[in-house]
CSV table of C-alpha atoms and ligand atoms in Angstrom, one decimal:
chain,number,residue,atom,x,y,z
A,1,UNK,CA,-3.7,-21.3,72.9
A,2,UNK,CA,-6.6,-18.5,72.5
A,3,UNK,CA,-5.9,-15.1,73.7
A,4,UNK,CA,-9.0,-14.8,75.8
A,5,UNK,CA,-11.1,-17.4,77.8
A,6,UNK,CA,-14.3,-15.2,76.9
A,7,UNK,CA,-15.2,-12.6,74.5
A,8,UNK,CA,-18.5,-10.4,75.1
A,9,UNK,CA,-19.3,-9.4,71.7
A,10,UNK,CA,-21.4,-6.2,70.2
A,11,UNK,CA,-22.8,-5.1,73.2
A,12,UNK,CA,-23.3,-1.5,74.3
A,13,UNK,CA,-20.7,-1.2,77.4
A,14,UNK,CA,-22.0,1.2,80.1
A,15,UNK,CA,-19.9,2.4,83.0
A,16,UNK,CA,-20.6,5.3,85.3
A,17,UNK,CA,-18.8,7.7,83.1
A,18,UNK,CA,-19.3,6.2,79.4
A,19,UNK,CA,-21.7,4.5,77.0
A,20,UNK,CA,-20.0,2.8,73.9
A,21,UNK,CA,-20.3,0.0,71.6
A,22,UNK,CA,-17.6,-2.6,72.2
A,23,UNK,CA,-16.3,-6.0,72.8
A,24,UNK,CA,-14.9,-7.3,76.0
A,25,UNK,CA,-11.9,-9.8,76.3
A,26,UNK,CA,-11.9,-11.8,79.5
A,27,UNK,CA,-8.7,-13.7,80.7
A,28,UNK,CA,-8.2,-15.4,84.1
A,29,UNK,CA,-11.2,-14.0,85.5
A,30,UNK,CA,-10.4,-10.3,84.6
A,31,UNK,CA,-11.1,-7.9,81.8
A,32,UNK,CA,-7.9,-8.4,79.5
A,33,UNK,CA,-9.2,-6.1,76.6
A,34,UNK,CA,-11.7,-3.6,75.4
A,35,UNK,CA,-11.9,-3.0,71.8
A,36,UNK,CA,-14.2,-1.8,69.0
A,37,UNK,CA,-14.2,-5.2,67.2
A,38,UNK,CA,-12.3,-8.4,68.8
A,39,UNK,CA,-11.9,-11.3,66.3
A,40,UNK,CA,-14.1,-14.1,67.7
A,41,UNK,CA,-11.5,-16.9,66.7
A,42,UNK,CA,-9.2,-15.4,69.5
A,43,UNK,CA,-11.4,-16.9,72.3
A,44,UNK,CA,-12.6,-20.2,73.4
A,45,UNK,CA,-16.2,-18.9,74.2
A,46,UNK,CA,-18.0,-15.9,72.6
A,47,UNK,CA,-21.1,-14.4,74.2
A,48,UNK,CA,-23.3,-12.6,72.0
A,49,UNK,CA,-24.4,-9.2,73.5
A,50,UNK,CA,-26.0,-7.6,70.6
A,51,UNK,CA,-29.0,-5.6,71.6
A,52,UNK,CA,-27.8,-5.8,75.1
A,53,UNK,CA,-26.6,-3.4,77.7
A,54,UNK,CA,-23.2,-4.6,79.1
A,55,UNK,CA,-23.1,-3.3,82.9
A,56,UNK,CA,-20.6,-3.8,85.6
A,57,UNK,CA,-22.3,-6.4,88.0
A,58,UNK,CA,-24.3,-4.8,90.8
A,59,UNK,CA,-22.7,-4.3,94.2
A,60,UNK,CA,-25.2,-4.8,97.1
A,61,UNK,CA,-23.7,-2.7,100.0
A,62,UNK,CA,-26.5,-3.4,102.4
A,63,UNK,CA,-28.0,-6.5,103.1
A,64,UNK,CA,-28.7,-8.9,106.2
A,65,UNK,CA,-27.8,-12.6,105.4
A,66,UNK,CA,-27.8,-15.1,108.2
A,67,UNK,CA,-27.8,-12.5,111.0
A,68,UNK,CA,-29.4,-13.1,114.2
A,69,UNK,CA,-32.8,-11.8,114.2
A,70,UNK,CA,-34.1,-8.4,114.5
A,71,UNK,CA,-36.7,-9.3,117.1
A,72,UNK,CA,-37.7,-13.0,116.9
A,73,UNK,CA,-38.3,-14.1,113.5
A,74,UNK,CA,-35.4,-16.2,111.7
A,75,UNK,CA,-33.8,-14.5,108.7
A,76,UNK,CA,-34.7,-16.6,105.7
A,77,UNK,CA,-31.4,-16.3,103.7
A,78,UNK,CA,-27.9,-17.8,104.1
A,79,UNK,CA,-24.9,-17.1,102.1
A,80,UNK,CA,-26.3,-19.8,99.5
A,81,UNK,CA,-29.8,-18.7,98.8
A,82,UNK,CA,-28.8,-14.8,99.4
A,83,UNK,CA,-26.0,-14.8,97.0
A,84,UNK,CA,-28.0,-16.8,94.4
A,85,UNK,CA,-31.0,-14.2,94.5
A,86,UNK,CA,-28.2,-11.4,94.1
A,87,UNK,CA,-26.7,-12.9,91.1
A,88,UNK,CA,-30.1,-13.7,89.5
A,89,UNK,CA,-30.8,-9.9,90.0
A,90,UNK,CA,-27.6,-8.9,88.3
A,91,UNK,CA,-25.3,-8.4,91.5
A,92,UNK,CA,-22.1,-9.9,91.7
A,93,UNK,CA,-20.7,-8.7,94.9
A,94,UNK,CA,-22.5,-8.1,98.3
A,95,UNK,CA,-21.4,-7.0,101.6
A,96,UNK,CA,-23.5,-8.3,104.5
A,97,UNK,CA,-23.1,-7.3,107.9
A,98,UNK,CA,-21.0,-9.4,110.5
A,99,UNK,CA,-23.2,-8.6,113.6
A,100,UNK,CA,-21.5,-8.3,117.2
A,101,UNK,CA,-23.8,-9.8,119.4
A,102,UNK,CA,-23.8,-8.0,123.1
A,103,UNK,CA,-20.9,-9.6,124.9
A,104,UNK,CA,-19.2,-11.1,121.9
A,105,UNK,CA,-15.7,-10.0,120.7
A,106,UNK,CA,-15.8,-8.3,117.3
A,107,UNK,CA,-13.1,-11.0,116.1
A,108,UNK,CA,-15.3,-13.7,117.1
A,109,UNK,CA,-18.3,-12.1,115.2
A,110,UNK,CA,-16.2,-11.8,112.0
A,111,UNK,CA,-15.0,-15.4,112.3
A,112,UNK,CA,-18.4,-16.6,112.7
A,113,UNK,CA,-19.5,-15.1,109.4
A,114,UNK,CA,-16.6,-16.4,107.6
A,115,UNK,CA,-17.7,-19.9,108.9
A,116,UNK,CA,-21.1,-18.9,107.8
A,117,UNK,CA,-20.2,-17.9,104.2
A,118,UNK,CA,-17.6,-20.5,103.8
A,119,UNK,CA,-18.8,-23.1,100.9
A,120,UNK,CA,-21.7,-21.4,100.2
A,121,UNK,CA,-21.7,-18.0,98.3
A,122,UNK,CA,-22.1,-18.0,94.5
A,123,UNK,CA,-20.7,-14.5,94.4
A,124,UNK,CA,-17.7,-12.5,95.8
A,125,UNK,CA,-18.4,-11.2,99.2
A,126,UNK,CA,-17.1,-8.9,102.1
A,127,UNK,CA,-18.5,-8.0,105.5
A,128,UNK,CA,-19.1,-4.7,107.1
A,129,UNK,CA,-18.9,-4.9,111.0
A,130,UNK,CA,-21.8,-3.9,113.3
A,131,UNK,CA,-20.3,-2.7,116.5
A,132,UNK,CA,-22.8,-2.9,119.5
A,133,UNK,CA,-20.4,-3.1,122.2
A,134,UNK,CA,-17.7,-0.4,122.0
A,135,UNK,CA,-15.7,-1.5,125.0
A,136,UNK,CA,-12.1,-0.7,125.7
A,137,UNK,CA,-11.0,-3.8,124.2
A,138,UNK,CA,-12.9,-3.4,121.0
A,139,UNK,CA,-11.9,0.3,120.4
A,140,UNK,CA,-8.5,-0.1,121.8
A,141,UNK,CA,-7.6,-3.4,120.1
A,142,UNK,CA,-10.2,-5.3,117.9
A,143,UNK,CA,-11.5,-2.4,115.8
A,144,UNK,CA,-8.0,-1.1,114.9
A,145,UNK,CA,-6.7,-4.6,114.1
A,146,UNK,CA,-9.8,-5.6,112.0
A,147,UNK,CA,-9.8,-2.2,109.9
A,148,UNK,CA,-6.2,-2.8,109.1
A,149,UNK,CA,-7.1,-6.5,108.1
A,150,UNK,CA,-9.5,-5.2,105.3
A,151,UNK,CA,-12.8,-4.9,107.2
A,152,UNK,CA,-12.9,-1.1,106.4
A,153,UNK,CA,-16.5,-0.2,107.3
A,154,UNK,CA,-18.8,-0.7,110.0
A,155,UNK,CA,-22.1,0.2,111.2
A,156,UNK,CA,-23.5,1.6,114.4
A,157,UNK,CA,-27.3,2.1,115.4
A,158,UNK,CA,-28.9,4.7,117.3
A,159,UNK,CA,-31.9,2.6,118.2
A,160,UNK,CA,-32.7,-1.2,118.8
A,161,UNK,CA,-32.2,-2.7,122.2
A,162,UNK,CA,-29.1,-4.8,121.6
A,163,UNK,CA,-27.4,-2.4,119.4
A,164,UNK,CA,-28.2,1.2,120.4
A,165,UNK,CA,-25.2,3.3,121.3
A,166,UNK,CA,-25.5,6.7,122.8
A,167,UNK,CA,-23.8,10.1,121.5
A,168,UNK,CA,-20.6,9.5,123.6
A,169,UNK,CA,-20.1,6.1,122.3
A,170,UNK,CA,-20.7,7.1,118.9
A,171,UNK,CA,-18.3,9.8,119.2
A,172,UNK,CA,-15.7,7.2,120.4
A,173,UNK,CA,-16.3,5.0,117.6
A,174,UNK,CA,-16.1,7.7,115.1
A,175,UNK,CA,-12.6,8.8,116.7
A,176,UNK,CA,-11.4,5.3,116.6
A,177,UNK,CA,-12.3,5.3,112.9
A,178,UNK,CA,-10.7,8.5,112.2
A,179,UNK,CA,-7.4,7.0,113.6
A,180,UNK,CA,-7.5,3.9,111.8
A,181,UNK,CA,-9.1,5.0,108.4
A,182,UNK,CA,-12.3,3.3,109.0
A,183,UNK,CA,-15.6,4.5,107.4
A,184,UNK,CA,-18.6,4.5,109.6
A,185,UNK,CA,-22.3,3.7,108.6
A,186,UNK,CA,-25.0,5.1,110.9
A,187,UNK,CA,-28.5,3.7,111.4
A,188,UNK,CA,-30.3,7.2,112.3
A,189,UNK,CA,-33.6,7.1,114.4
A,190,UNK,CA,-34.1,8.5,117.7
A,191,UNK,CA,-34.5,5.6,120.3
A,192,UNK,CA,-36.1,7.9,122.9
A,193,UNK,CA,-38.6,9.2,120.6
A,194,UNK,CA,-39.5,5.8,119.0
A,195,UNK,CA,-39.9,4.4,122.7
A,196,UNK,CA,-42.1,7.4,123.8
A,197,UNK,CA,-44.5,7.3,120.7
A,198,UNK,CA,-44.7,3.6,120.9
A,199,UNK,CA,-45.9,3.7,124.6
A,200,UNK,CA,-48.5,6.4,123.4
A,201,UNK,CA,-49.7,4.3,120.7
A,202,UNK,CA,-50.0,1.1,123.0
A,203,UNK,CA,-51.7,2.9,125.7
A,204,UNK,CA,-54.3,4.0,123.1
A,205,UNK,CA,-54.6,0.5,122.0
A,206,UNK,CA,-53.3,1.4,118.3
A,207,UNK,CA,-50.8,-1.7,117.8
A,208,UNK,CA,-51.9,-2.3,114.4
A,209,UNK,CA,-49.0,-2.3,111.7
A,210,UNK,CA,-49.9,1.4,110.6
A,211,UNK,CA,-48.6,2.7,114.0
A,212,UNK,CA,-45.1,1.6,113.2
A,213,UNK,CA,-45.0,4.5,110.7
A,214,UNK,CA,-46.1,6.9,113.3
A,215,UNK,CA,-43.7,5.6,116.1
A,216,UNK,CA,-40.9,5.7,113.5
A,217,UNK,CA,-42.0,9.0,111.9
A,218,UNK,CA,-40.1,11.3,109.8
A,219,UNK,CA,-39.0,13.8,112.5
A,220,UNK,CA,-37.6,10.6,114.4
A,221,UNK,CA,-35.2,10.0,111.5
A,222,UNK,CA,-34.6,13.8,110.6
A,223,UNK,CA,-33.4,14.5,114.2
A,224,UNK,CA,-31.1,11.4,114.4
A,225,UNK,CA,-29.7,12.1,111.1
A,226,UNK,CA,-28.9,15.6,112.0
A,227,UNK,CA,-27.3,14.5,115.2
A,228,UNK,CA,-25.3,11.9,113.3
A,229,UNK,CA,-24.0,14.4,111.0
A,230,UNK,CA,-23.1,16.8,114.0
A,231,UNK,CA,-21.2,14.1,115.9
A,232,UNK,CA,-19.0,13.3,112.6
A,233,UNK,CA,-18.5,16.9,112.3
A,234,UNK,CA,-17.4,17.2,115.8
A,235,UNK,CA,-14.8,14.2,115.2
A,236,UNK,CA,-14.0,15.6,111.6
A,237,UNK,CA,-14.4,12.4,110.0
A,238,UNK,CA,-16.5,11.3,107.1
A,239,UNK,CA,-20.1,9.4,107.9
A,240,UNK,CA,-22.5,7.3,105.7
A,241,UNK,CA,-26.2,7.5,106.6
A,242,UNK,CA,-27.7,4.1,105.8
A,243,UNK,CA,-31.6,3.5,104.4
A,244,UNK,CA,-32.6,7.2,104.2
A,245,UNK,CA,-36.3,6.9,104.0
A,246,UNK,CA,-37.7,10.4,104.3
A,247,UNK,CA,-37.3,13.7,102.3
A,248,UNK,CA,-36.7,15.4,105.7
A,249,UNK,CA,-33.6,13.2,106.4
A,250,UNK,CA,-32.3,13.8,102.7
A,251,UNK,CA,-32.6,17.5,103.3
A,252,UNK,CA,-30.4,17.3,106.3
A,253,UNK,CA,-27.8,15.4,104.3
A,254,UNK,CA,-27.9,17.8,101.4
A,255,UNK,CA,-27.6,20.6,104.0
A,256,UNK,CA,-24.4,18.9,105.4
A,257,UNK,CA,-23.2,18.4,102.0
A,258,UNK,CA,-23.5,22.0,100.8
A,259,UNK,CA,-21.7,23.0,103.9
A,260,UNK,CA,-18.8,21.0,102.6
A,261,UNK,CA,-19.1,18.3,105.2
A,262,UNK,CA,-18.1,14.6,104.1
A,263,UNK,CA,-21.4,13.2,104.6
A,264,UNK,CA,-22.7,10.3,102.3
A,265,UNK,CA,-26.0,8.3,102.0
A,266,UNK,CA,-28.0,5.8,100.5
A,267,UNK,CA,-31.8,5.3,100.0
A,268,UNK,CA,-33.8,2.0,99.1
A,269,UNK,CA,-36.2,0.8,96.7
A,270,UNK,CA,-38.7,0.5,99.7
A,271,UNK,CA,-38.8,3.9,100.1
A,272,UNK,CA,-39.2,4.7,96.2
A,273,UNK,CA,-41.9,2.0,95.5
A,274,UNK,CA,-43.9,1.5,98.7
A,275,UNK,CA,-45.5,3.9,101.1
A,276,UNK,CA,-47.1,3.9,104.8
A,277,UNK,CA,-50.3,3.2,103.2
A,278,UNK,CA,-49.3,-0.4,102.5
A,279,UNK,CA,-49.3,-0.9,106.3
A,280,UNK,CA,-53.1,-0.3,106.3
A,281,UNK,CA,-53.5,-3.5,104.0
A,282,UNK,CA,-55.8,-6.1,105.7
A,283,UNK,CA,-54.4,-8.2,108.8
A,284,UNK,CA,-50.8,-9.7,108.4
A,285,UNK,CA,-50.6,-8.4,104.8
A,286,UNK,CA,-49.8,-4.9,106.3
A,287,UNK,CA,-47.0,-6.6,108.5
A,288,UNK,CA,-45.1,-7.6,105.2
A,289,UNK,CA,-44.1,-4.0,104.6
A,290,UNK,CA,-42.8,-3.3,108.0
A,291,UNK,CA,-39.1,-2.1,107.9
A,292,UNK,CA,-37.3,0.4,110.0
A,293,UNK,CA,-37.1,3.2,109.0
A,294,UNK,CA,-40.6,2.7,107.3
A,295,UNK,CA,-41.8,3.9,103.8
A,296,UNK,CA,-43.4,7.3,103.8
A,297,UNK,CA,-46.4,9.1,102.4
A,298,UNK,CA,-47.0,8.7,99.1
A,299,UNK,CA,-45.5,12.1,98.0
A,300,UNK,CA,-42.1,11.2,99.4
A,301,UNK,CA,-40.7,9.2,96.7
A,302,UNK,CA,-40.6,11.9,94.0
A,303,UNK,CA,-38.4,14.0,96.4
A,304,UNK,CA,-35.9,11.0,97.0
A,305,UNK,CA,-35.7,10.4,93.1
A,306,UNK,CA,-34.4,14.1,93.0
A,307,UNK,CA,-31.7,13.1,95.4
A,308,UNK,CA,-30.7,10.2,93.4
A,309,UNK,CA,-30.5,12.0,90.2
A,310,UNK,CA,-28.6,15.2,91.8
A,311,UNK,CA,-25.9,13.3,94.0
A,312,UNK,CA,-27.1,13.7,97.4
A,313,UNK,CA,-27.4,9.9,97.3
A,314,UNK,CA,-24.5,8.0,96.3
A,315,UNK,CA,-26.0,4.5,96.5
A,316,UNK,CA,-29.2,2.7,95.9
A,317,UNK,CA,-29.0,-0.4,98.4
A,318,UNK,CA,-31.7,-3.1,99.2
A,319,UNK,CA,-31.2,-3.5,102.9
A,320,UNK,CA,-32.5,-7.0,102.1
A,321,UNK,CA,-33.6,-8.3,105.4
A,322,UNK,CA,-35.7,-11.3,104.3
A,323,UNK,CA,-38.3,-13.0,106.6
A,324,UNK,CA,-40.8,-15.9,106.1
A,325,UNK,CA,-44.2,-14.8,107.2
A,326,UNK,CA,-45.6,-18.2,107.9
A,327,UNK,CA,-44.1,-21.5,109.3
A,328,UNK,CA,-41.6,-21.9,112.1
A,329,UNK,CA,-39.2,-18.9,112.7
A,330,UNK,CA,-41.6,-16.8,110.4
A,331,UNK,CA,-42.8,-13.4,111.4
A,332,UNK,CA,-46.4,-14.7,112.5
A,333,UNK,CA,-45.4,-17.1,114.9
A,334,UNK,CA,-42.3,-15.2,116.3
A,335,UNK,CA,-44.6,-12.1,116.7
A,336,UNK,CA,-47.4,-14.0,118.5
A,337,UNK,CA,-49.9,-11.3,117.8
A,338,UNK,CA,-50.2,-8.4,115.1
A,339,UNK,CA,-48.4,-5.7,117.1
A,340,UNK,CA,-46.4,-3.2,115.3
A,341,UNK,CA,-43.3,-3.8,117.5
A,342,UNK,CA,-43.5,-7.3,117.9
A,343,UNK,CA,-43.3,-8.0,114.1
A,344,UNK,CA,-39.6,-8.4,113.0
A,345,UNK,CA,-38.7,-5.4,110.8
A,346,UNK,CA,-37.3,-5.9,107.4
A,347,UNK,CA,-38.1,-6.5,103.8
A,348,UNK,CA,-36.6,-8.6,100.8
A,349,UNK,CA,-35.3,-7.1,97.9
A,350,UNK,CA,-31.6,-8.2,97.0
A,351,UNK,CA,-32.9,-9.7,93.6
A,352,UNK,CA,-35.0,-6.9,92.5
A,353,UNK,CA,-32.9,-3.9,93.4
A,354,UNK,CA,-31.5,-3.5,89.7
A,355,UNK,CA,-34.6,-4.4,87.7
A,356,UNK,CA,-36.7,-1.9,89.9
A,357,UNK,CA,-34.1,0.8,89.5
A,358,UNK,CA,-33.8,0.3,85.9
A,359,UNK,CA,-37.4,-0.2,85.0
A,360,UNK,CA,-38.5,2.8,87.1
A,361,UNK,CA,-35.4,4.9,86.9
A,362,UNK,CA,-33.7,4.6,83.5
A,363,UNK,CA,-36.7,3.3,81.5
A,364,UNK,CA,-38.7,6.3,82.9
A,365,UNK,CA,-36.3,8.9,82.3
A,366,UNK,CA,-35.6,9.5,86.0
A,367,UNK,CA,-31.9,8.4,85.8
A,368,UNK,CA,-29.5,8.1,82.8
A,369,UNK,CA,-27.8,5.0,82.3
A,370,UNK,CA,-24.3,6.1,83.8
A,371,UNK,CA,-26.0,7.2,87.0
A,372,UNK,CA,-27.7,4.0,87.1
A,373,UNK,CA,-24.3,2.2,87.2
A,374,UNK,CA,-22.8,4.7,89.4
A,375,UNK,CA,-25.7,4.2,92.0
A,376,UNK,CA,-25.9,0.3,91.7
A,377,UNK,CA,-22.3,-0.5,91.4
A,378,UNK,CA,-19.3,1.8,91.0
A,379,UNK,CA,-19.9,4.3,93.9
A,380,UNK,CA,-20.4,1.2,96.2
A,381,UNK,CA,-16.9,-0.1,95.2
A,382,UNK,CA,-15.5,3.3,95.7
A,383,UNK,CA,-17.0,4.1,99.1
A,384,UNK,CA,-16.2,0.6,100.5
A,385,UNK,CA,-12.6,0.0,99.3
A,386,UNK,CA,-13.1,-2.4,96.3
A,387,UNK,CA,-12.5,-0.1,93.3
A,388,UNK,CA,-11.2,-0.6,90.6
A,389,UNK,CA,-11.3,-4.3,91.1
A,390,UNK,CA,-15.0,-4.1,91.5
A,391,UNK,CA,-17.6,-1.8,90.3
A,392,UNK,CA,-16.4,-1.0,86.6
A,393,UNK,CA,-15.7,-2.4,83.1
A,394,UNK,CA,-12.0,-1.6,82.8
A,395,UNK,CA,-8.8,-3.5,81.8
A,396,UNK,CA,-7.6,-5.2,84.9
A,397,UNK,CA,-11.0,-5.3,86.7
A,398,UNK,CA,-12.6,-8.4,87.5
A,399,UNK,CA,-14.8,-9.6,84.7
A,400,UNK,CA,-17.9,-9.1,86.9
A,401,UNK,CA,-20.5,-8.4,84.1
A,402,UNK,CA,-24.2,-8.4,83.6
A,403,UNK,CA,-25.8,-8.4,80.1
A,404,UNK,CA,-28.9,-6.4,80.6
A,405,UNK,CA,-32.2,-6.7,78.0
A,406,UNK,CA,-33.5,-3.0,78.5
A,407,UNK,CA,-36.9,-4.1,76.7
A,408,UNK,CA,-37.8,-7.3,78.4
A,409,UNK,CA,-41.0,-7.1,80.3
A,410,UNK,CA,-41.5,-9.0,83.4
A,411,UNK,CA,-44.3,-9.3,86.0
A,412,UNK,CA,-42.9,-9.9,89.2
A,413,UNK,CA,-44.0,-12.9,91.1
A,414,UNK,CA,-42.4,-14.2,94.1
A,415,UNK,CA,-42.4,-17.8,92.8
A,416,UNK,CA,-39.7,-16.6,90.3
A,417,UNK,CA,-37.4,-15.1,92.9
A,418,UNK,CA,-34.5,-17.0,94.7
A,419,UNK,CA,-34.6,-15.8,98.4
A,420,UNK,CA,-35.8,-17.7,101.1
A,421,UNK,CA,-38.6,-15.3,101.9
A,422,UNK,CA,-42.3,-16.5,101.2
A,423,UNK,CA,-43.4,-13.2,99.6
A,424,UNK,CA,-42.1,-10.3,97.8
A,425,UNK,CA,-43.5,-6.5,98.7
A,426,UNK,CA,-43.2,-6.0,94.7
A,427,UNK,CA,-45.8,-8.7,93.6
A,428,UNK,CA,-47.4,-7.9,90.4
A,429,UNK,CA,-45.2,-5.0,89.6
A,430,UNK,CA,-44.9,-5.0,85.8
A,431,UNK,CA,-41.1,-4.0,85.1
A,432,UNK,CA,-39.2,-3.2,81.7
A,433,UNK,CA,-35.6,-4.3,81.6
A,434,UNK,CA,-34.1,-7.6,83.0
A,435,UNK,CA,-30.9,-9.1,83.5
A,436,UNK,CA,-30.4,-12.0,81.2
A,437,UNK,CA,-26.7,-13.2,81.9
A,438,UNK,CA,-24.4,-12.6,84.9
A,439,UNK,CA,-20.8,-13.2,84.9
A,440,UNK,CA,-18.6,-13.4,88.1
A,441,UNK,CA,-14.9,-13.3,87.5
A,442,UNK,CA,-15.6,-14.5,83.9
A,443,UNK,CA,-17.9,-17.4,84.8
A,444,UNK,CA,-21.6,-17.5,84.3
A,445,UNK,CA,-23.5,-17.7,87.4
A,446,UNK,CA,-27.1,-16.5,85.7
A,447,UNK,CA,-28.1,-17.1,82.1
A,448,UNK,CA,-31.7,-17.1,80.9
A,449,UNK,CA,-33.5,-18.3,83.9
A,450,UNK,CA,-30.7,-21.0,85.2
A,451,UNK,CA,-28.5,-20.6,87.9
A,452,UNK,CA,-24.8,-21.8,87.2
A,453,UNK,CA,-21.8,-22.6,89.2
A,454,UNK,CA,-21.2,-24.1,92.6
A,455,UNK,CA,-22.0,-22.6,96.0
A,456,UNK,CA,-18.7,-21.5,97.6
A,457,UNK,CA,-17.0,-20.4,94.4
A,458,UNK,CA,-17.4,-16.7,95.6
A,459,UNK,CA,-14.6,-15.5,97.4
A,460,UNK,CA,-14.1,-13.0,100.3
A,461,UNK,CA,-12.7,-9.6,99.4
A,462,UNK,CA,-10.4,-7.9,101.8
A,463,UNK,CA,-11.1,-4.3,101.3
A,464,UNK,CA,-9.0,-1.0,101.1
A,465,UNK,CA,-9.8,2.4,102.4
A,466,UNK,CA,-13.1,4.2,101.3
A,467,UNK,CA,-12.8,6.7,98.8
A,468,UNK,CA,-14.6,9.2,101.3
A,469,UNK,CA,-11.8,8.7,103.8
A,470,UNK,CA,-9.0,9.2,101.1
A,471,UNK,CA,-10.7,12.4,99.9
A,472,UNK,CA,-11.1,13.8,103.2
A,473,UNK,CA,-7.5,13.3,104.2
A,474,UNK,CA,-6.3,15.0,100.9
A,475,UNK,CA,-8.3,18.0,101.6
A,476,UNK,CA,-7.2,18.1,105.0
A,477,UNK,CA,-3.5,18.2,103.9
B,1,LIG,N1,-34.0,-2.3,109.4
B,1,LIG,C1,-34.9,-3.3,109.2
B,1,LIG,O1,-35.9,-3.1,108.8
B,1,LIG,N2,-34.3,-4.6,109.5
B,1,LIG,C2,-33.2,-5.0,109.8
B,1,LIG,C3,-32.2,-3.7,110.1
B,1,LIG,C4,-32.7,-2.3,109.9
B,1,LIG,O2,-32.0,-1.6,110.3
B,2,LIG,ZN1,-30.4,-0.2,110.0
B,3,LIG,ZN1,-30.2,-2.9,107.4
């Protein structure tokens, strides 16, 4: 019997801390050996990785899959199409949201998402919960129970009709998280300001997509970001600010970190590669770029890149929220008219997250390779309780590995992607660097343009306590 099921040979292995030439031996879905030179005869299968980078599979820690709509249109990905798109883009684990619709129990929401994922996902997955109704039962029993059952993170919103929590509710949720080692993610935009600004714009007849960027302006995000940080400080517990779009919000996070507060954050490709000018495209074209918070002015991205490099941001996530524009359930039909607040917000991006960040980050000298791995995989595994099973290349870790061709040039066309949307905001982008093979627990799921593996092979991942909670506890003792 061979020592290994698989050897990945002659590649350049990259982790968040190291880059070295080496071979990887895989047995029973896990990394069993790392060595300078493993004899090919010791494995049943050998994958030639010469000329390729060998990376830990990406971890997508913010994506919306098969959720109820944000505003009317139907989300275009279920766990089958969403997981395939992820795998083709070099991602091997994703953590969508299990959304508590108002009036529903949190446990029921989680059970529903298990049913949605069952038999469908190509890659491993877990769920963050969305807490929209923090009643006594939820805070006293359900949330503690679910946190202890391995759903160790959850999101709260400071805006959106069905989800918005007030400051008192957020304080109660943070206090529950603190008692039970939960990690709270916050969507930080000031609901009152958005409503007031939207009303002014509507009265002035300014209902075009470009008004979205005004109603959701940078001050709206900056204020809420500061408030979320303050609420977490009052409770003395870590907080994670999701989809930070503006340099102004980033400055609040850097300010908090400089004061020693356990504040963590992500930004997303749409804030690096798109701008509010995209909303000004003709007619419904402009609506393709609507997401909350919105992309900002064209000078904003360079500042966010600095935050990615210097560690203000720990993660880059796609916030994949895919809609079709056309057809039943599409954005045009569901909005009824081109109005900035009637179009469901969200952009697709799960498949292009790594290619965009590699091409524009690593290949353009803005990020080094190790930082790229930290931002796309390792730090997500740590913050969301999956490390070291996921997010690194180490003996004992799952063999979730991507072979990356750093020189392959690709012009993006939506037709080549695998999500359920009918467009990509990155159409015609010329990228350099592309995933050529994806292994999930040692099995090929994507190779040279072909998807392999059965839907449903992906496993649910029960998660441990966030590294943010652990290090906060260590500092308090
Ligand atoms: N932002 C979006 O654009 N869509 C879904 C949820 C969110 O926060
Ligand atoms: Zn959000
Ligand atoms: Zn989101």
